[in-house]
Amino acid sequence: AGAVAVIHAYRDLWTSYQEVLPRLGHDEWVSRLTQGYPLHPELMATLTEKTATLPTFQRVRGMLRLLAKMISHLWADRPAATYALHTHHLDLGYAPLYNEVLTRLQQSDYAPAVKADVAGGEHTALAQELDAQFYVGLPPYTTYVARTLFLHSLAYNDDLKGLSREQLRYACLAPELKVEFLDQARDKFLTESGYLDDRPSTPLRFQIAPNLTNLLRREAQKVDPGEVRAQLNDRIRELFKGRTFN
């Protein structure tokens, strides 16, 4: 009885936001959710169509192990606005899930990106910083966006990595979550992220190397404001020495 109520809530949600979601029939989403409840159909599609292309991922055993850790952590944590298991419930700040994804699947090249943008462990990552600044008392929208983008980045073939803005909304949207806040969190995260692929016309996805935003930020941090001010003062004196303005 509880499942029926949840499935109806998702159906109504998808119908009300149909203009900004992917052009897939909502009846098919409802059918998939009914068959796979409490697993969101997008989570299963991601694991079977993207994650499963990694040579290190065992389709059945690996999926069961990953889902078991996700469900166990979710059951203990009980986050608000949770009615089904989404990709954004893959909490990489939880050591067993971090080790499952980055160590067992041999994706450790993404460790700097995870630490900086998704889940920093002892240090606060960008997603948590933005949530603390803009979404206090609300679900962690930026964290949900970051986790979803990361899981969608794990695929063997380059053309499978990432997702569109419409697909991101579908992946994250749940009862009590607002599309407007999801879009806002996405835009803020895209602007600040140091590891998202920032090349034009690419899907929303993480990359292993820092992006241009991050490189510029690192170079700016190397600049000593006092030294810059001294150089500017010296050049001003050189340019305007003599009787130019007498």
PDB file of C-alpha atoms in Angstrom:
ATOM      1  CA  ALA A   1       0.000   0.000   0.000  1.00  0.00           C
ATOM      2  CA  GLY A   2       2.870   2.356   0.768  1.00  0.00           C
ATOM      3  CA  ALA A   3       4.516   1.622  -2.555  1.00  0.00           C
ATOM      4  CA  VAL A   4       1.348   2.458  -4.478  1.00  0.00           C
ATOM      5  CA  ALA A   5       1.106   5.870  -2.813  1.00  0.00           C
ATOM      6  CA  VAL A   6       4.756   6.659  -3.577  1.00  0.00           C
ATOM      7  CA  ILE A   7       4.465   5.574  -7.211  1.00  0.00           C
ATOM      8  CA  HIS A   8       1.397   7.776  -7.646  1.00  0.00           C
ATOM      9  CA  ALA A   9       3.300  10.707  -6.129  1.00  0.00           C
ATOM     10  CA  TYR A  10       6.141  10.266  -8.639  1.00  0.00           C
ATOM     11  CA  ARG A  11       3.664   9.955 -11.493  1.00  0.00           C
ATOM     12  CA  ASP A  12       2.018  13.253 -10.523  1.00  0.00           C
ATOM     13  CA  LEU A  13       5.419  14.895 -10.132  1.00  0.00           C
ATOM     14  CA  TRP A  14       6.623  13.800 -13.573  1.00  0.00           C
ATOM     15  CA  THR A  15       3.365  14.979 -15.108  1.00  0.00           C
ATOM     16  CA  SER A  16       3.564  18.432 -13.514  1.00  0.00           C
ATOM     17  CA  TYR A  17       7.167  18.938 -14.699  1.00  0.00           C
ATOM     18  CA  GLN A  18       6.869  17.198 -18.068  1.00  0.00           C
ATOM     19  CA  GLU A  19       7.960  20.306 -19.991  1.00  0.00           C
ATOM     20  CA  VAL A  20      11.450  20.278 -18.414  1.00  0.00           C
ATOM     21  CA  LEU A  21      12.038  16.504 -18.266  1.00  0.00           C
ATOM     22  CA  PRO A  22      13.324  14.114 -20.977  1.00  0.00           C
ATOM     23  CA  ARG A  23      10.897  13.168 -23.730  1.00  0.00           C
ATOM     24  CA  LEU A  24      10.278   9.659 -22.483  1.00  0.00           C
ATOM     25  CA  GLY A  25       6.735   8.516 -21.838  1.00  0.00           C
ATOM     26  CA  HIS A  26       5.789   8.912 -18.192  1.00  0.00           C
ATOM     27  CA  ASP A  27       3.802   5.693 -18.394  1.00  0.00           C
ATOM     28  CA  GLU A  28       7.074   3.846 -19.011  1.00  0.00           C
ATOM     29  CA  TRP A  29       8.697   5.498 -15.976  1.00  0.00           C
ATOM     30  CA  VAL A  30       5.720   4.529 -13.836  1.00  0.00           C
ATOM     31  CA  SER A  31       5.922   0.958 -15.117  1.00  0.00           C
ATOM     32  CA  ARG A  32       9.655   0.733 -14.359  1.00  0.00           C
ATOM     33  CA  LEU A  33       9.223   2.200 -10.881  1.00  0.00           C
ATOM     34  CA  THR A  34       6.377  -0.201 -10.168  1.00  0.00           C
ATOM     35  CA  GLN A  35       8.520  -3.177 -11.180  1.00  0.00           C
ATOM     36  CA  GLY A  36      11.647  -1.997  -9.377  1.00  0.00           C
ATOM     37  CA  TYR A  37      10.365  -0.131  -6.307  1.00  0.00           C
ATOM     38  CA  PRO A  38      12.042   1.121  -4.122  1.00  0.00           C
ATOM     39  CA  LEU A  39      14.799   1.523  -6.734  1.00  0.00           C
ATOM     40  CA  HIS A  40      14.332   4.566  -8.962  1.00  0.00           C
ATOM     41  CA  PRO A  41      14.392   3.466 -12.639  1.00  0.00           C
ATOM     42  CA  GLU A  42      17.137   5.975 -13.459  1.00  0.00           C
ATOM     43  CA  LEU A  43      19.422   4.401 -10.844  1.00  0.00           C
ATOM     44  CA  MET A  44      18.998   0.956 -12.380  1.00  0.00           C
ATOM     45  CA  ALA A  45      19.504   2.301 -15.903  1.00  0.00           C
ATOM     46  CA  THR A  46      22.729   4.026 -14.836  1.00  0.00           C
ATOM     47  CA  LEU A  47      24.142   0.914 -13.188  1.00  0.00           C
ATOM     48  CA  THR A  48      23.228  -1.432 -16.040  1.00  0.00           C
ATOM     49  CA  GLU A  49      24.002   0.847 -19.006  1.00  0.00           C
ATOM     50  CA  LYS A  50      26.940   2.921 -17.750  1.00  0.00           C
ATOM     51  CA  THR A  51      28.633   1.533 -14.628  1.00  0.00           C
ATOM     52  CA  ALA A  52      28.371  -2.000 -15.994  1.00  0.00           C
ATOM     53  CA  THR A  53      30.569  -1.050 -18.974  1.00  0.00           C
ATOM     54  CA  LEU A  54      33.570  -0.708 -16.623  1.00  0.00           C
ATOM     55  CA  PRO A  55      35.721  -3.865 -16.893  1.00  0.00           C
ATOM     56  CA  THR A  56      36.088  -3.937 -13.092  1.00  0.00           C
ATOM     57  CA  PHE A  57      32.329  -3.927 -12.387  1.00  0.00           C
ATOM     58  CA  GLN A  58      30.677  -7.315 -11.919  1.00  0.00           C
ATOM     59  CA  ARG A  59      27.189  -6.812 -13.282  1.00  0.00           C
ATOM     60  CA  VAL A  60      25.262  -8.900 -10.753  1.00  0.00           C
ATOM     61  CA  ARG A  61      27.582  -9.366  -7.799  1.00  0.00           C
ATOM     62  CA  GLY A  62      28.982  -5.838  -8.012  1.00  0.00           C
ATOM     63  CA  MET A  63      25.546  -4.288  -8.331  1.00  0.00           C
ATOM     64  CA  LEU A  64      24.184  -6.225  -5.359  1.00  0.00           C
ATOM     65  CA  ARG A  65      27.185  -5.262  -3.220  1.00  0.00           C
ATOM     66  CA  LEU A  66      26.894  -1.574  -4.142  1.00  0.00           C
ATOM     67  CA  LEU A  67      23.128  -1.470  -3.596  1.00  0.00           C
ATOM     68  CA  ALA A  68      23.427  -3.289  -0.275  1.00  0.00           C
ATOM     69  CA  LYS A  69      25.833  -0.640   1.028  1.00  0.00           C
ATOM     70  CA  MET A  70      23.673   2.194  -0.323  1.00  0.00           C
ATOM     71  CA  ILE A  71      20.492   0.828   1.251  1.00  0.00           C
ATOM     72  CA  SER A  72      22.184   0.047   4.566  1.00  0.00           C
ATOM     73  CA  HIS A  73      23.576   3.571   4.833  1.00  0.00           C
ATOM     74  CA  LEU A  74      20.296   5.142   3.714  1.00  0.00           C
ATOM     75  CA  TRP A  75      18.322   3.107   6.250  1.00  0.00           C
ATOM     76  CA  ALA A  76      20.624   4.251   9.052  1.00  0.00           C
ATOM     77  CA  ASP A  77      20.813   7.887   7.920  1.00  0.00           C
ATOM     78  CA  ARG A  78      17.111   8.415   7.025  1.00  0.00           C
ATOM     79  CA  PRO A  79      17.529  11.644   4.992  1.00  0.00           C
ATOM     80  CA  ALA A  80      14.446  13.781   4.483  1.00  0.00           C
ATOM     81  CA  ALA A  81      12.451  13.721   1.233  1.00  0.00           C
ATOM     82  CA  THR A  82      13.452  10.133   0.444  1.00  0.00           C
ATOM     83  CA  TYR A  83      10.788   7.993  -1.202  1.00  0.00           C
ATOM     84  CA  ALA A  84      12.908   5.841  -3.523  1.00  0.00           C
ATOM     85  CA  LEU A  85      16.589   5.039  -3.954  1.00  0.00           C
ATOM     86  CA  HIS A  86      18.187   7.503  -6.425  1.00  0.00           C
ATOM     87  CA  THR A  87      21.686   7.888  -7.820  1.00  0.00           C
ATOM     88  CA  HIS A  88      22.106  10.873  -5.491  1.00  0.00           C
ATOM     89  CA  HIS A  89      21.962   8.507  -2.515  1.00  0.00           C
ATOM     90  CA  LEU A  90      25.432   7.205  -3.396  1.00  0.00           C
ATOM     91  CA  ASP A  91      27.175   8.953  -0.497  1.00  0.00           C
ATOM     92  CA  LEU A  92      30.907   8.985  -1.234  1.00  0.00           C
ATOM     93  CA  GLY A  93      31.505  10.526   2.178  1.00  0.00           C
ATOM     94  CA  TYR A  94      30.603   7.087   3.584  1.00  0.00           C
ATOM     95  CA  ALA A  95      33.821   5.037   3.613  1.00  0.00           C
ATOM     96  CA  PRO A  96      32.352   1.664   2.506  1.00  0.00           C
ATOM     97  CA  LEU A  97      30.738   3.295  -0.548  1.00  0.00           C
ATOM     98  CA  TYR A  98      33.861   5.348  -1.307  1.00  0.00           C
ATOM     99  CA  ASN A  99      35.989   2.191  -1.221  1.00  0.00           C
ATOM    100  CA  GLU A 100      33.453   0.251  -3.279  1.00  0.00           C
ATOM    101  CA  VAL A 101      33.432   2.823  -6.087  1.00  0.00           C
ATOM    102  CA  LEU A 102      36.934   4.288  -6.138  1.00  0.00           C
ATOM    103  CA  THR A 103      39.016   1.349  -4.905  1.00  0.00           C
ATOM    104  CA  ARG A 104      37.214  -1.821  -5.966  1.00  0.00           C
ATOM    105  CA  LEU A 105      36.198  -0.354  -9.331  1.00  0.00           C
ATOM    106  CA  GLN A 106      39.708   1.093  -9.777  1.00  0.00           C
ATOM    107  CA  GLN A 107      38.467   4.659 -10.248  1.00  0.00           C
ATOM    108  CA  SER A 108      41.013   6.237  -7.894  1.00  0.00           C
ATOM    109  CA  ASP A 109      42.008   8.741 -10.601  1.00  0.00           C
ATOM    110  CA  TYR A 110      38.778  10.527  -9.679  1.00  0.00           C
ATOM    111  CA  ALA A 111      39.787  10.822  -6.007  1.00  0.00           C
ATOM    112  CA  PRO A 112      40.906  14.499  -6.271  1.00  0.00           C
ATOM    113  CA  ALA A 113      37.627  15.405  -7.983  1.00  0.00           C
ATOM    114  CA  VAL A 114      35.584  13.637  -5.303  1.00  0.00           C
ATOM    115  CA  LYS A 115      37.528  15.257  -2.480  1.00  0.00           C
ATOM    116  CA  ALA A 116      37.302  18.757  -3.960  1.00  0.00           C
ATOM    117  CA  ASP A 117      33.755  18.778  -5.338  1.00  0.00           C
ATOM    118  CA  VAL A 118      31.622  15.889  -4.049  1.00  0.00           C
ATOM    119  CA  ALA A 119      32.629  14.663  -0.594  1.00  0.00           C
ATOM    120  CA  GLY A 120      35.757  15.901   1.122  1.00  0.00           C
ATOM    121  CA  GLY A 121      35.913  13.544   4.090  1.00  0.00           C
ATOM    122  CA  GLU A 122      37.725  15.542   6.791  1.00  0.00           C
ATOM    123  CA  HIS A 123      37.551  18.635   4.575  1.00  0.00           C
ATOM    124  CA  THR A 124      34.348  20.214   3.289  1.00  0.00           C
ATOM    125  CA  ALA A 125      33.850  19.707  -0.432  1.00  0.00           C
ATOM    126  CA  LEU A 126      32.347  22.321  -2.743  1.00  0.00           C
ATOM    127  CA  ALA A 127      28.901  20.683  -2.760  1.00  0.00           C
ATOM    128  CA  GLN A 128      28.646  20.823   1.027  1.00  0.00           C
ATOM    129  CA  GLU A 129      29.889  24.424   1.094  1.00  0.00           C
ATOM    130  CA  LEU A 130      27.172  25.514  -1.332  1.00  0.00           C
ATOM    131  CA  ASP A 131      24.493  23.609   0.575  1.00  0.00           C
ATOM    132  CA  ALA A 132      25.558  25.255   3.831  1.00  0.00           C
ATOM    133  CA  GLN A 133      25.416  28.644   2.168  1.00  0.00           C
ATOM    134  CA  PHE A 134      22.168  28.393   0.184  1.00  0.00           C
ATOM    135  CA  TYR A 135      20.099  25.409   1.379  1.00  0.00           C
ATOM    136  CA  VAL A 136      20.155  25.424   5.170  1.00  0.00           C
ATOM    137  CA  GLY A 137      17.112  23.550   6.466  1.00  0.00           C
ATOM    138  CA  LEU A 138      16.424  22.110   3.005  1.00  0.00           C
ATOM    139  CA  PRO A 139      17.496  18.868   1.326  1.00  0.00           C
ATOM    140  CA  PRO A 140      21.148  19.093   0.175  1.00  0.00           C
ATOM    141  CA  TYR A 141      20.401  19.992  -3.429  1.00  0.00           C
ATOM    142  CA  THR A 142      23.988  20.644  -4.496  1.00  0.00           C
ATOM    143  CA  THR A 143      25.211  17.402  -2.954  1.00  0.00           C
ATOM    144  CA  TYR A 144      22.471  15.518  -4.812  1.00  0.00           C
ATOM    145  CA  VAL A 145      23.533  17.162  -8.078  1.00  0.00           C
ATOM    146  CA  ALA A 146      27.229  16.393  -7.485  1.00  0.00           C
ATOM    147  CA  ARG A 147      26.658  12.732  -6.592  1.00  0.00           C
ATOM    148  CA  THR A 148      24.428  12.196  -9.625  1.00  0.00           C
ATOM    149  CA  LEU A 149      26.909  13.773 -12.011  1.00  0.00           C
ATOM    150  CA  PHE A 150      29.721  11.678 -10.571  1.00  0.00           C
ATOM    151  CA  LEU A 151      27.979   8.318 -10.936  1.00  0.00           C
ATOM    152  CA  HIS A 152      27.028   9.222 -14.508  1.00  0.00           C
ATOM    153  CA  SER A 153      30.701   9.929 -15.234  1.00  0.00           C
ATOM    154  CA  LEU A 154      31.708   6.315 -14.549  1.00  0.00           C
ATOM    155  CA  ALA A 155      31.519   4.540 -17.886  1.00  0.00           C
ATOM    156  CA  TYR A 156      34.024   2.909 -20.206  1.00  0.00           C
ATOM    157  CA  ASN A 157      32.884   4.564 -23.416  1.00  0.00           C
ATOM    158  CA  ASP A 158      33.279   8.332 -23.555  1.00  0.00           C
ATOM    159  CA  ASP A 159      29.907   8.852 -25.232  1.00  0.00           C
ATOM    160  CA  LEU A 160      28.170   7.221 -22.246  1.00  0.00           C
ATOM    161  CA  LYS A 161      29.686   9.579 -19.688  1.00  0.00           C
ATOM    162  CA  GLY A 162      27.537  12.410 -18.356  1.00  0.00           C
ATOM    163  CA  LEU A 163      23.956  13.488 -18.828  1.00  0.00           C
ATOM    164  CA  SER A 164      21.864  16.437 -19.998  1.00  0.00           C
ATOM    165  CA  ARG A 165      20.132  19.028 -17.841  1.00  0.00           C
ATOM    166  CA  GLU A 166      16.784  17.360 -18.479  1.00  0.00           C
ATOM    167  CA  GLN A 167      18.166  13.952 -17.477  1.00  0.00           C
ATOM    168  CA  LEU A 168      19.667  15.453 -14.329  1.00  0.00           C
ATOM    169  CA  ARG A 169      16.252  16.785 -13.288  1.00  0.00           C
ATOM    170  CA  TYR A 170      14.672  13.376 -13.856  1.00  0.00           C
ATOM    171  CA  ALA A 171      17.457  11.639 -11.909  1.00  0.00           C
ATOM    172  CA  CYS A 172      17.105  13.872  -8.833  1.00  0.00           C
ATOM    173  CA  LEU A 173      13.459  14.882  -8.758  1.00  0.00           C
ATOM    174  CA  ALA A 174      11.405  13.378  -5.934  1.00  0.00           C
ATOM    175  CA  PRO A 175       8.403  14.412  -3.822  1.00  0.00           C
ATOM    176  CA  GLU A 176       9.296  17.454  -1.666  1.00  0.00           C
ATOM    177  CA  LEU A 177      12.170  18.411  -4.004  1.00  0.00           C
ATOM    178  CA  LYS A 178      11.742  21.466  -6.226  1.00  0.00           C
ATOM    179  CA  VAL A 179      13.024  21.656  -9.795  1.00  0.00           C
ATOM    180  CA  GLU A 180      13.772  25.348  -9.323  1.00  0.00           C
ATOM    181  CA  PHE A 181      16.196  24.604  -6.477  1.00  0.00           C
ATOM    182  CA  LEU A 182      17.763  21.745  -8.434  1.00  0.00           C
ATOM    183  CA  ASP A 183      18.419  24.039 -11.390  1.00  0.00           C
ATOM    184  CA  GLN A 184      19.813  26.733  -9.127  1.00  0.00           C
ATOM    185  CA  ALA A 185      22.118  24.260  -7.358  1.00  0.00           C
ATOM    186  CA  ARG A 186      23.265  22.871 -10.708  1.00  0.00           C
ATOM    187  CA  ASP A 187      24.182  26.305 -12.042  1.00  0.00           C
ATOM    188  CA  LYS A 188      26.080  27.296  -8.892  1.00  0.00           C
ATOM    189  CA  PHE A 189      27.947  24.002  -8.899  1.00  0.00           C
ATOM    190  CA  LEU A 190      28.836  24.295 -12.588  1.00  0.00           C
ATOM    191  CA  THR A 191      30.242  27.770 -12.004  1.00  0.00           C
ATOM    192  CA  GLU A 192      32.404  26.799  -9.034  1.00  0.00           C
ATOM    193  CA  SER A 193      33.409  23.200  -9.775  1.00  0.00           C
ATOM    194  CA  GLY A 194      37.060  22.494 -10.345  1.00  0.00           C
ATOM    195  CA  TYR A 195      36.613  19.129 -12.082  1.00  0.00           C
ATOM    196  CA  LEU A 196      33.482  19.231 -14.227  1.00  0.00           C
ATOM    197  CA  ASP A 197      34.094  19.095 -17.959  1.00  0.00           C
ATOM    198  CA  ASP A 198      33.758  22.755 -18.955  1.00  0.00           C
ATOM    199  CA  ARG A 199      34.249  22.344 -22.698  1.00  0.00           C
ATOM    200  CA  PRO A 200      31.404  23.716 -24.839  1.00  0.00           C
ATOM    201  CA  SER A 201      28.642  21.297 -25.896  1.00  0.00           C
ATOM    202  CA  THR A 202      29.773  18.458 -23.622  1.00  0.00           C
ATOM    203  CA  PRO A 203      27.396  16.602 -21.265  1.00  0.00           C
ATOM    204  CA  LEU A 204      27.415  17.323 -17.541  1.00  0.00           C
ATOM    205  CA  ARG A 205      30.198  15.064 -16.269  1.00  0.00           C
ATOM    206  CA  PHE A 206      33.335  14.930 -14.192  1.00  0.00           C
ATOM    207  CA  GLN A 207      36.812  14.624 -15.604  1.00  0.00           C
ATOM    208  CA  ILE A 208      40.000  13.404 -13.970  1.00  0.00           C
ATOM    209  CA  ALA A 209      42.089  16.514 -14.625  1.00  0.00           C
ATOM    210  CA  PRO A 210      41.246  19.949 -13.182  1.00  0.00           C
ATOM    211  CA  ASN A 211      39.281  22.195 -15.505  1.00  0.00           C
ATOM    212  CA  LEU A 212      40.202  25.737 -16.547  1.00  0.00           C
ATOM    213  CA  THR A 213      38.244  27.261 -13.650  1.00  0.00           C
ATOM    214  CA  ASN A 214      40.299  25.269 -11.169  1.00  0.00           C
ATOM    215  CA  LEU A 215      43.605  26.042 -12.889  1.00  0.00           C
ATOM    216  CA  LEU A 216      42.874  29.774 -12.861  1.00  0.00           C
ATOM    217  CA  ARG A 217      41.872  29.589  -9.203  1.00  0.00           C
ATOM    218  CA  ARG A 218      45.149  27.830  -8.354  1.00  0.00           C
ATOM    219  CA  GLU A 219      47.198  30.445 -10.205  1.00  0.00           C
ATOM    220  CA  ALA A 220      45.317  33.267  -8.492  1.00  0.00           C
ATOM    221  CA  GLN A 221      46.118  31.763  -5.099  1.00  0.00           C
ATOM    222  CA  LYS A 222      49.827  31.967  -5.905  1.00  0.00           C
ATOM    223  CA  VAL A 223      49.650  35.740  -6.321  1.00  0.00           C
ATOM    224  CA  ASP A 224      50.729  37.857  -3.343  1.00  0.00           C
ATOM    225  CA  PRO A 225      48.518  40.994  -3.226  1.00  0.00           C
ATOM    226  CA  GLY A 226      51.247  42.935  -1.410  1.00  0.00           C
ATOM    227  CA  GLU A 227      53.793  42.156  -4.114  1.00  0.00           C
ATOM    228  CA  VAL A 228      51.337  43.130  -6.857  1.00  0.00           C
ATOM    229  CA  ARG A 229      50.592  46.427  -5.085  1.00  0.00           C
ATOM    230  CA  ALA A 230      54.291  47.218  -4.777  1.00  0.00           C
ATOM    231  CA  GLN A 231      54.884  46.511  -8.469  1.00  0.00           C
ATOM    232  CA  LEU A 232      51.950  48.707  -9.462  1.00  0.00           C
ATOM    233  CA  ASN A 233      53.216  51.577  -7.302  1.00  0.00           C
ATOM    234  CA  ASP A 234      56.692  51.297  -8.855  1.00  0.00           C
ATOM    235  CA  ARG A 235      55.253  51.369 -12.371  1.00  0.00           C
ATOM    236  CA  ILE A 236      53.018  54.334 -11.570  1.00  0.00           C
ATOM    237  CA  ARG A 237      55.998  56.269 -10.265  1.00  0.00           C
ATOM    238  CA  GLU A 238      58.000  55.360 -13.373  1.00  0.00           C
ATOM    239  CA  LEU A 239      55.222  56.361 -15.772  1.00  0.00           C
ATOM    240  CA  PHE A 240      54.463  59.700 -14.144  1.00  0.00           C
ATOM    241  CA  LYS A 241      57.893  60.806 -12.989  1.00  0.00           C
ATOM    242  CA  GLY A 242      59.232  64.162 -14.075  1.00  0.00           C
ATOM    243  CA  ARG A 243      57.212  67.247 -14.967  1.00  0.00           C
ATOM    244  CA  THR A 244      54.358  65.534 -16.874  1.00  0.00           C
ATOM    245  CA  PHE A 245      51.586  66.968 -14.694  1.00  0.00           C
ATOM    246  CA  ASN A 246      53.279  70.170 -13.476  1.00  0.00           C
TER     247      ASN A 246
END
